PDB file of C-alpha atoms in Angstrom:
ATOM      1  CA  UNK A  30      49.538  11.218  80.214  1.00 62.00           C
ATOM      2  CA  UNK A  31      46.330  13.137  79.509  1.00 68.00           C
ATOM      3  CA  UNK A  32      47.579  13.992  76.027  1.00 76.00           C
ATOM      4  CA  UNK A  33      47.948  10.314  75.102  1.00 84.00           C
ATOM      5  CA  UNK A  34      44.594   9.483  76.669  1.00 87.00           C
ATOM      6  CA  UNK A  35      42.870  12.204  74.670  1.00 89.00           C
ATOM      7  CA  UNK A  36      44.265  10.971  71.365  1.00 91.00           C
ATOM      8  CA  UNK A  37      43.449   7.351  72.197  1.00 93.00           C
ATOM      9  CA  UNK A  38      39.811   7.995  73.092  1.00 94.00           C
ATOM     10  CA  UNK A  39      39.390  10.423  70.188  1.00 93.00           C
ATOM     11  CA  UNK A  40      40.659   7.698  67.852  1.00 93.00           C
ATOM     12  CA  UNK A  41      38.331   5.171  69.483  1.00 93.00           C
ATOM     13  CA  UNK A  42      35.337   7.457  68.932  1.00 94.00           C
ATOM     14  CA  UNK A  43      36.319   8.091  65.310  1.00 94.00           C
ATOM     15  CA  UNK A  44      36.843   4.370  64.723  1.00 90.00           C
ATOM     16  CA  UNK A  45      33.312   3.655  65.945  1.00 90.00           C
ATOM     17  CA  UNK A  46      31.863   6.210  63.525  1.00 91.00           C
ATOM     18  CA  UNK A  47      33.799   4.796  60.567  1.00 89.00           C
ATOM     19  CA  UNK A  48      32.749   1.228  61.379  1.00 86.00           C
ATOM     20  CA  UNK A  49      29.127   2.335  61.730  1.00 87.00           C
ATOM     21  CA  UNK A  50      29.159   3.342  58.044  1.00 87.00           C
ATOM     22  CA  UNK A  51      28.900  -0.372  57.250  1.00 83.00           C
ATOM     23  CA  UNK A  52      29.210  -1.257  53.585  1.00 80.00           C
ATOM     24  CA  UNK A  53      29.952   2.385  52.754  1.00 85.00           C
ATOM     25  CA  UNK A  54      33.293   1.933  54.501  1.00 82.00           C
ATOM     26  CA  UNK A  55      35.699   0.009  52.195  1.00 81.00           C
ATOM     27  CA  UNK A  56      37.469  -1.533  55.208  1.00 79.00           C
ATOM     28  CA  UNK A  57      34.217  -2.937  56.595  1.00 78.00           C
ATOM     29  CA  UNK A  58      34.464  -6.057  54.423  1.00 78.00           C
ATOM     30  CA  UNK A  59      37.710  -6.983  56.157  1.00 81.00           C
ATOM     31  CA  UNK A  60      35.793  -7.404  59.420  1.00 77.00           C
ATOM     32  CA  UNK A  61      34.068 -10.480  58.010  1.00 74.00           C
ATOM     33  CA  UNK A  62      37.309 -12.391  58.507  1.00 81.00           C
ATOM     34  CA  UNK A  63      38.099 -11.117  62.031  1.00 81.00           C
ATOM     35  CA  UNK A  64      36.708 -13.330  64.826  1.00 82.00           C
ATOM     36  CA  UNK A  65      34.284 -11.685  67.266  1.00 77.00           C
ATOM     37  CA  UNK A  66      34.059  -8.527  65.142  1.00 73.00           C
ATOM     38  CA  UNK A  67      32.337 -10.504  62.390  1.00 73.00           C
ATOM     39  CA  UNK A  68      29.487 -11.218  64.832  1.00 72.00           C
ATOM     40  CA  UNK A  69      28.319  -7.585  64.766  1.00 69.00           C
ATOM     41  CA  UNK A  70      25.365  -7.919  62.396  1.00 68.00           C
ATOM     42  CA  UNK A  71      24.280  -4.276  62.739  1.00 76.00           C
ATOM     43  CA  UNK A  72      27.033  -1.736  61.906  1.00 82.00           C
ATOM     44  CA  UNK A  73      25.355   0.915  64.054  1.00 82.00           C
ATOM     45  CA  UNK A  74      26.287  -1.115  67.137  1.00 83.00           C
ATOM     46  CA  UNK A  75      29.874  -0.002  66.641  1.00 85.00           C
ATOM     47  CA  UNK A  76      28.698   3.395  67.849  1.00 90.00           C
ATOM     48  CA  UNK A  77      29.069   1.975  71.360  1.00 91.00           C
ATOM     49  CA  UNK A  78      32.795   2.584  70.842  1.00 91.00           C
ATOM     50  CA  UNK A  79      32.010   6.179  69.903  1.00 94.00           C
ATOM     51  CA  UNK A  80      29.821   6.633  72.969  1.00 94.00           C
ATOM     52  CA  UNK A  81      32.550   5.240  75.216  1.00 95.00           C
ATOM     53  CA  UNK A  82      35.249   7.411  73.653  1.00 94.00           C
ATOM     54  CA  UNK A  83      33.175  10.595  73.848  1.00 93.00           C
ATOM     55  CA  UNK A  84      32.146   9.900  77.443  1.00 91.00           C
ATOM     56  CA  UNK A  85      35.745   9.494  78.568  1.00 92.00           C
ATOM     57  CA  UNK A  86      36.822  12.556  76.585  1.00 91.00           C
ATOM     58  CA  UNK A  87      34.100  14.502  78.382  1.00 86.00           C
ATOM     59  CA  UNK A  88      35.413  13.313  81.743  1.00 87.00           C
ATOM     60  CA  UNK A  89      38.971  14.335  80.833  1.00 88.00           C
ATOM     61  CA  UNK A  90      37.720  17.714  79.655  1.00 82.00           C
ATOM     62  CA  UNK A  91      35.725  18.281  82.830  1.00 78.00           C
ATOM     63  CA  UNK A  92      38.814  17.581  84.934  1.00 80.00           C
ATOM     64  CA  UNK A  93      40.758  20.120  82.887  1.00 79.00           C
ATOM     65  CA  UNK A  94      38.017  22.712  83.341  1.00 73.00           C
ATOM     66  CA  UNK A  95      37.971  22.155  87.099  1.00 71.00           C
ATOM     67  CA  UNK A  96      41.648  23.044  87.321  1.00 74.00           C
ATOM     68  CA  UNK A  97      40.877  26.412  85.731  1.00 68.00           C
ATOM     69  CA  UNK A  98      37.924  27.232  87.977  1.00 61.00           C
ATOM     70  CA  UNK A  99      37.924  30.244  90.280  1.00 61.00           C
ATOM     71  CA  UNK A 100      36.487  30.476  93.754  1.00 63.00           C
ATOM     72  CA  UNK A 101      34.049  33.286  92.850  1.00 70.00           C
ATOM     73  CA  UNK A 102      32.665  34.237  89.425  1.00 73.00           C
ATOM     74  CA  UNK A 103      33.370  37.675  88.014  1.00 79.00           C
ATOM     75  CA  UNK A 104      31.111  39.787  85.768  1.00 84.00           C
ATOM     76  CA  UNK A 105      32.046  37.805  82.669  1.00 86.00           C
ATOM     77  CA  UNK A 106      31.394  34.564  84.534  1.00 84.00           C
ATOM     78  CA  UNK A 107      27.893  35.663  85.499  1.00 87.00           C
ATOM     79  CA  UNK A 108      27.263  36.780  81.920  1.00 91.00           C
ATOM     80  CA  UNK A 109      28.235  33.357  80.596  1.00 90.00           C
ATOM     81  CA  UNK A 110      26.015  31.672  83.173  1.00 89.00           C
ATOM     82  CA  UNK A 111      23.201  33.874  81.905  1.00 93.00           C
ATOM     83  CA  UNK A 112      23.884  32.745  78.343  1.00 94.00           C
ATOM     84  CA  UNK A 113      23.658  29.131  79.503  1.00 94.00           C
ATOM     85  CA  UNK A 114      20.379  29.790  81.282  1.00 94.00           C
ATOM     86  CA  UNK A 115      18.804  31.573  78.314  1.00 96.00           C
ATOM     87  CA  UNK A 116      19.945  28.868  75.877  1.00 96.00           C
ATOM     88  CA  UNK A 117      18.570  26.042  78.012  1.00 96.00           C
ATOM     89  CA  UNK A 118      15.329  27.922  78.652  1.00 96.00           C
ATOM     90  CA  UNK A 119      14.880  28.379  74.899  1.00 96.00           C
ATOM     91  CA  UNK A 120      15.519  24.671  74.324  1.00 96.00           C
ATOM     92  CA  UNK A 121      13.002  23.658  76.992  1.00 96.00           C
ATOM     93  CA  UNK A 122      10.416  26.076  75.627  1.00 95.00           C
ATOM     94  CA  UNK A 123      10.856  24.688  72.126  1.00 94.00           C
ATOM     95  CA  UNK A 124      10.385  21.115  73.304  1.00 94.00           C
ATOM     96  CA  UNK A 125       7.458  21.844  75.615  1.00 94.00           C
ATOM     97  CA  UNK A 126       5.610  23.925  73.019  1.00 93.00           C
ATOM     98  CA  UNK A 127       5.887  21.340  70.226  1.00 92.00           C
ATOM     99  CA  UNK A 128       2.354  20.074  69.476  1.00 90.00           C
ATOM    100  CA  UNK A 129       3.402  16.648  68.186  1.00 88.00           C
ATOM    101  CA  UNK A 130       6.334  14.528  67.028  1.00 85.00           C
ATOM    102  CA  UNK A 131       6.620  16.463  63.771  1.00 88.00           C
ATOM    103  CA  UNK A 132       6.970  19.641  65.813  1.00 91.00           C
ATOM    104  CA  UNK A 133       9.711  18.052  67.918  1.00 91.00           C
ATOM    105  CA  UNK A 134      11.597  16.926  64.836  1.00 89.00           C
ATOM    106  CA  UNK A 135      11.273  20.418  63.375  1.00 91.00           C
ATOM    107  CA  UNK A 136      12.603  21.894  66.623  1.00 93.00           C
ATOM    108  CA  UNK A 137      15.748  19.812  66.257  1.00 94.00           C
ATOM    109  CA  UNK A 138      16.674  21.932  63.248  1.00 93.00           C
ATOM    110  CA  UNK A 139      17.693  24.712  65.646  1.00 95.00           C
ATOM    111  CA  UNK A 140      18.100  22.930  69.004  1.00 95.00           C
ATOM    112  CA  UNK A 141      21.701  21.852  68.227  1.00 95.00           C
ATOM    113  CA  UNK A 142      22.654  25.516  67.934  1.00 96.00           C
ATOM    114  CA  UNK A 143      21.263  26.306  71.389  1.00 96.00           C
ATOM    115  CA  UNK A 144      23.164  23.394  72.927  1.00 96.00           C
ATOM    116  CA  UNK A 145      26.305  24.428  71.061  1.00 96.00           C
ATOM    117  CA  UNK A 146      26.006  27.948  72.501  1.00 96.00           C
ATOM    118  CA  UNK A 147      25.372  26.581  76.003  1.00 95.00           C
ATOM    119  CA  UNK A 148      28.319  24.180  75.767  1.00 92.00           C
ATOM    120  CA  UNK A 149      30.591  26.928  74.497  1.00 92.00           C
ATOM    121  CA  UNK A 150      29.533  29.110  77.415  1.00 92.00           C
ATOM    122  CA  UNK A 151      30.399  26.286  79.831  1.00 89.00           C
ATOM    123  CA  UNK A 152      33.869  25.950  78.329  1.00 85.00           C
ATOM    124  CA  UNK A 153      34.510  29.694  78.318  1.00 86.00           C
ATOM    125  CA  UNK A 154      33.131  30.106  81.807  1.00 83.00           C
ATOM    126  CA  UNK A 155      35.228  27.332  83.345  1.00 78.00           C
ATOM    127  CA  UNK A 156      38.042  29.725  84.181  1.00 75.00           C
ATOM    128  CA  UNK A 157      35.667  32.412  85.406  1.00 80.00           C
ATOM    129  CA  UNK A 158      33.297  30.597  87.789  1.00 81.00           C
ATOM    130  CA  UNK A 159      33.648  28.228  90.728  1.00 78.00           C
ATOM    131  CA  UNK A 160      34.112  24.480  90.425  1.00 78.00           C
ATOM    132  CA  UNK A 161      30.630  23.645  91.682  1.00 81.00           C
ATOM    133  CA  UNK A 162      28.987  26.124  89.318  1.00 84.00           C
ATOM    134  CA  UNK A 163      30.994  24.706  86.426  1.00 82.00           C
ATOM    135  CA  UNK A 164      29.879  21.155  87.226  1.00 83.00           C
ATOM    136  CA  UNK A 165      26.272  22.232  87.716  1.00 88.00           C
ATOM    137  CA  UNK A 166      26.195  24.097  84.413  1.00 90.00           C
ATOM    138  CA  UNK A 167      27.705  21.154  82.524  1.00 88.00           C
ATOM    139  CA  UNK A 168      25.208  18.733  84.077  1.00 91.00           C
ATOM    140  CA  UNK A 169      22.271  21.022  83.254  1.00 94.00           C
ATOM    141  CA  UNK A 170      23.296  21.227  79.607  1.00 95.00           C
ATOM    142  CA  UNK A 171      23.559  17.436  79.483  1.00 92.00           C
ATOM    143  CA  UNK A 172      20.190  16.877  81.182  1.00 96.00           C
ATOM    144  CA  UNK A 173      18.309  19.299  78.942  1.00 96.00           C
ATOM    145  CA  UNK A 174      19.950  17.769  75.870  1.00 96.00           C
ATOM    146  CA  UNK A 175      18.879  14.277  76.953  1.00 94.00           C
ATOM    147  CA  UNK A 176      15.380  15.519  77.756  1.00 95.00           C
ATOM    148  CA  UNK A 177      14.987  17.099  74.322  1.00 95.00           C
ATOM    149  CA  UNK A 178      16.271  13.951  72.620  1.00 92.00           C
ATOM    150  CA  UNK A 179      14.081  11.691  74.748  1.00 91.00           C
ATOM    151  CA  UNK A 180      10.988  13.706  73.877  1.00 91.00           C
ATOM    152  CA  UNK A 181      11.278  12.532  70.267  1.00 89.00           C
ATOM    153  CA  UNK A 182      11.720   8.918  71.350  1.00 86.00           C
ATOM    154  CA  UNK A 183       8.682   9.155  73.633  1.00 85.00           C
ATOM    155  CA  UNK A 184       6.560   9.965  70.613  1.00 79.00           C
ATOM    156  CA  UNK A 185       8.060   7.326  68.319  1.00 77.00           C
ATOM    157  CA  UNK A 186       9.928   4.223  69.502  1.00 72.00           C
ATOM    158  CA  UNK A 187       8.827   4.566  73.134  1.00 69.00           C
ATOM    159  CA  UNK A 188       5.257   5.578  72.375  1.00 70.00           C
ATOM    160  CA  UNK A 189       2.613   3.775  74.430  1.00 75.00           C
ATOM    161  CA  UNK A 190      -1.085   3.132  73.911  1.00 74.00           C
ATOM    162  CA  UNK A 191      -3.880   2.430  76.404  1.00 80.00           C
ATOM    163  CA  UNK A 192      -4.126  -1.154  77.639  1.00 83.00           C
ATOM    164  CA  UNK A 193      -7.456  -1.690  75.888  1.00 83.00           C
ATOM    165  CA  UNK A 194      -5.931  -0.676  72.565  1.00 78.00           C
ATOM    166  CA  UNK A 195      -2.877  -2.897  73.089  1.00 76.00           C
ATOM    167  CA  UNK A 196      -5.047  -5.897  74.054  1.00 80.00           C
ATOM    168  CA  UNK A 197      -7.413  -5.465  71.104  1.00 84.00           C
ATOM    169  CA  UNK A 198      -7.023  -8.194  68.506  1.00 86.00           C
ATOM    170  CA  UNK A 199      -6.206  -7.165  64.924  1.00 86.00           C
ATOM    171  CA  UNK A 200      -9.236  -6.932  62.654  1.00 85.00           C
ATOM    172  CA  UNK A 201      -7.721  -9.291  60.091  1.00 86.00           C
ATOM    173  CA  UNK A 202      -7.342 -12.089  62.660  1.00 87.00           C
ATOM    174  CA  UNK A 203     -10.878 -13.370  62.011  1.00 86.00           C
ATOM    175  CA  UNK A 204     -10.159 -13.488  58.279  1.00 86.00           C
ATOM    176  CA  UNK A 205      -7.040 -15.612  58.775  1.00 86.00           C
ATOM    177  CA  UNK A 206      -9.024 -17.959  61.028  1.00 83.00           C
ATOM    178  CA  UNK A 207     -11.145 -18.951  58.017  1.00 86.00           C
ATOM    179  CA  UNK A 208      -8.097 -20.256  56.129  1.00 84.00           C
ATOM    180  CA  UNK A 209      -7.511 -23.918  56.979  1.00 82.00           C
ATOM    181  CA  UNK A 210      -4.620 -24.360  54.538  1.00 84.00           C
ATOM    182  CA  UNK A 211      -0.896 -24.088  55.103  1.00 86.00           C
ATOM    183  CA  UNK A 212       0.513 -20.587  54.880  1.00 86.00           C
ATOM    184  CA  UNK A 213       2.987 -18.214  56.457  1.00 85.00           C
ATOM    185  CA  UNK A 214       2.708 -14.463  56.858  1.00 85.00           C
ATOM    186  CA  UNK A 215       5.491 -12.260  55.572  1.00 84.00           C
ATOM    187  CA  UNK A 216       5.829  -8.548  56.365  1.00 82.00           C
ATOM    188  CA  UNK A 217       8.342  -6.295  54.643  1.00 79.00           C
ATOM    189  CA  UNK A 218      10.100  -4.504  57.502  1.00 73.00           C
ATOM    190  CA  UNK A 219      12.091  -1.790  55.743  1.00 69.00           C
ATOM    191  CA  UNK A 220       9.414   0.854  56.354  1.00 65.00           C
ATOM    192  CA  UNK A 221       8.307   1.287  59.970  1.00 64.00           C
ATOM    193  CA  UNK A 222       4.783   2.761  60.032  1.00 61.00           C
ATOM    194  CA  UNK A 223       2.603   3.878  62.932  1.00 66.00           C
ATOM    195  CA  UNK A 224       2.009   1.497  65.838  1.00 66.00           C
ATOM    196  CA  UNK A 225      -1.555   0.716  64.752  1.00 66.00           C
ATOM    197  CA  UNK A 226      -0.369  -0.254  61.262  1.00 74.00           C
ATOM    198  CA  UNK A 227       2.415  -2.409  62.718  1.00 74.00           C
ATOM    199  CA  UNK A 228      -0.122  -4.398  64.738  1.00 75.00           C
ATOM    200  CA  UNK A 229      -2.423  -4.960  61.777  1.00 80.00           C
ATOM    201  CA  UNK A 230       0.566  -5.890  59.590  1.00 81.00           C
ATOM    202  CA  UNK A 231       1.825  -8.458  62.128  1.00 83.00           C
ATOM    203  CA  UNK A 232       5.319  -7.083  62.423  1.00 80.00           C
ATOM    204  CA  UNK A 233       7.729  -9.544  64.082  1.00 79.00           C
ATOM    205  CA  UNK A 234       7.029 -11.055  66.445  1.00 80.00           C
ATOM    206  CA  UNK A 235       3.362 -10.010  66.690  1.00 82.00           C
ATOM    207  CA  UNK A 236       2.092 -12.891  64.544  1.00 84.00           C
ATOM    208  CA  UNK A 237       3.336 -15.398  67.124  1.00 83.00           C
ATOM    209  CA  UNK A 238       1.215 -13.659  69.757  1.00 84.00           C
ATOM    210  CA  UNK A 239      -1.941 -14.749  67.938  1.00 86.00           C
ATOM    211  CA  UNK A 240      -0.686 -18.180  66.873  1.00 85.00           C
ATOM    212  CA  UNK A 241      -0.185 -17.244  63.222  1.00 87.00           C
ATOM    213  CA  UNK A 242       2.747 -18.819  61.340  1.00 86.00           C
ATOM    214  CA  UNK A 243       5.196 -16.129  60.287  1.00 84.00           C
ATOM    215  CA  UNK A 244       7.958 -16.244  57.680  1.00 81.00           C
ATOM    216  CA  UNK A 245       9.951 -13.457  59.315  1.00 78.00           C
ATOM    217  CA  UNK A 246      10.943 -13.371  62.964  1.00 74.00           C
ATOM    218  CA  UNK A 247      13.049 -10.777  64.748  1.00 75.00           C
ATOM    219  CA  UNK A 248      16.348 -12.388  65.775  1.00 73.00           C
ATOM    220  CA  UNK A 249      19.444 -10.811  67.349  1.00 70.00           C
ATOM    221  CA  UNK A 250      21.681 -13.042  65.213  1.00 73.00           C
ATOM    222  CA  UNK A 251      20.288 -13.919  61.783  1.00 75.00           C
ATOM    223  CA  UNK A 252      21.190 -17.380  60.367  1.00 80.00           C
ATOM    224  CA  UNK A 253      22.719 -17.201  56.887  1.00 83.00           C
ATOM    225  CA  UNK A 254      20.110 -19.461  55.279  1.00 85.00           C
ATOM    226  CA  UNK A 255      17.271 -17.417  56.789  1.00 81.00           C
ATOM    227  CA  UNK A 256      18.813 -14.148  55.574  1.00 80.00           C
ATOM    228  CA  UNK A 257      19.124 -15.590  52.055  1.00 84.00           C
ATOM    229  CA  UNK A 258      15.483 -16.708  52.175  1.00 82.00           C
ATOM    230  CA  UNK A 259      14.283 -13.237  53.191  1.00 78.00           C
ATOM    231  CA  UNK A 260      16.445 -11.585  50.536  1.00 79.00           C
ATOM    232  CA  UNK A 261      14.837 -13.781  47.880  1.00 82.00           C
ATOM    233  CA  UNK A 262      11.372 -12.708  49.042  1.00 76.00           C
ATOM    234  CA  UNK A 263      12.329  -9.034  48.769  1.00 71.00           C
ATOM    235  CA  UNK A 264      14.010  -9.436  45.376  1.00 62.00           C
TER     236      UNK A 264
END
């Protein structure tokens, strides 16, 4: 039944959040002894369970809203559609007018409220507008939310630089070329700086690009001995 499905997927989403707490979750240490689950080196990857649970809950909710939809919207339905439009327009204006990444991050202090208002209007308007309008409104809220979130990523993790800048060799490369002895570069990775600083600091695996021996390499699964070695360097 839909009731059982809702509770199951809600529990799945909550389980993913609790597991993502990592060492701050007392039960997380038990996972070390459970096959397959003990291979998840990054606790945040358990959020895939949360994403799956929330996505399926959204689908169940949309089906329920469709059953309440009317053929033609009334005055209240049009008013709620207007609230959705104004909320999304405000969100788009806030994102488009942000001068830089700091402005986008600052905008996210109030953007959740606009999306909450728009989502609430979709839920309240489900029984007052047609099925197609309900679907369209829900999709628009989702698209604008993703656009606003992606704008921050475009200026940080997904930021790009011109090809000439990316192909330029680090300034310190000529200095390392003068050292004929044995050495390995080590970069502390806990703080992620700007892209230009990452290149000059030879973040993994940038040192390999220029043939420099590196003590730290980015690996999807970290060997135990290597993790102990890196921990000793950071101690």
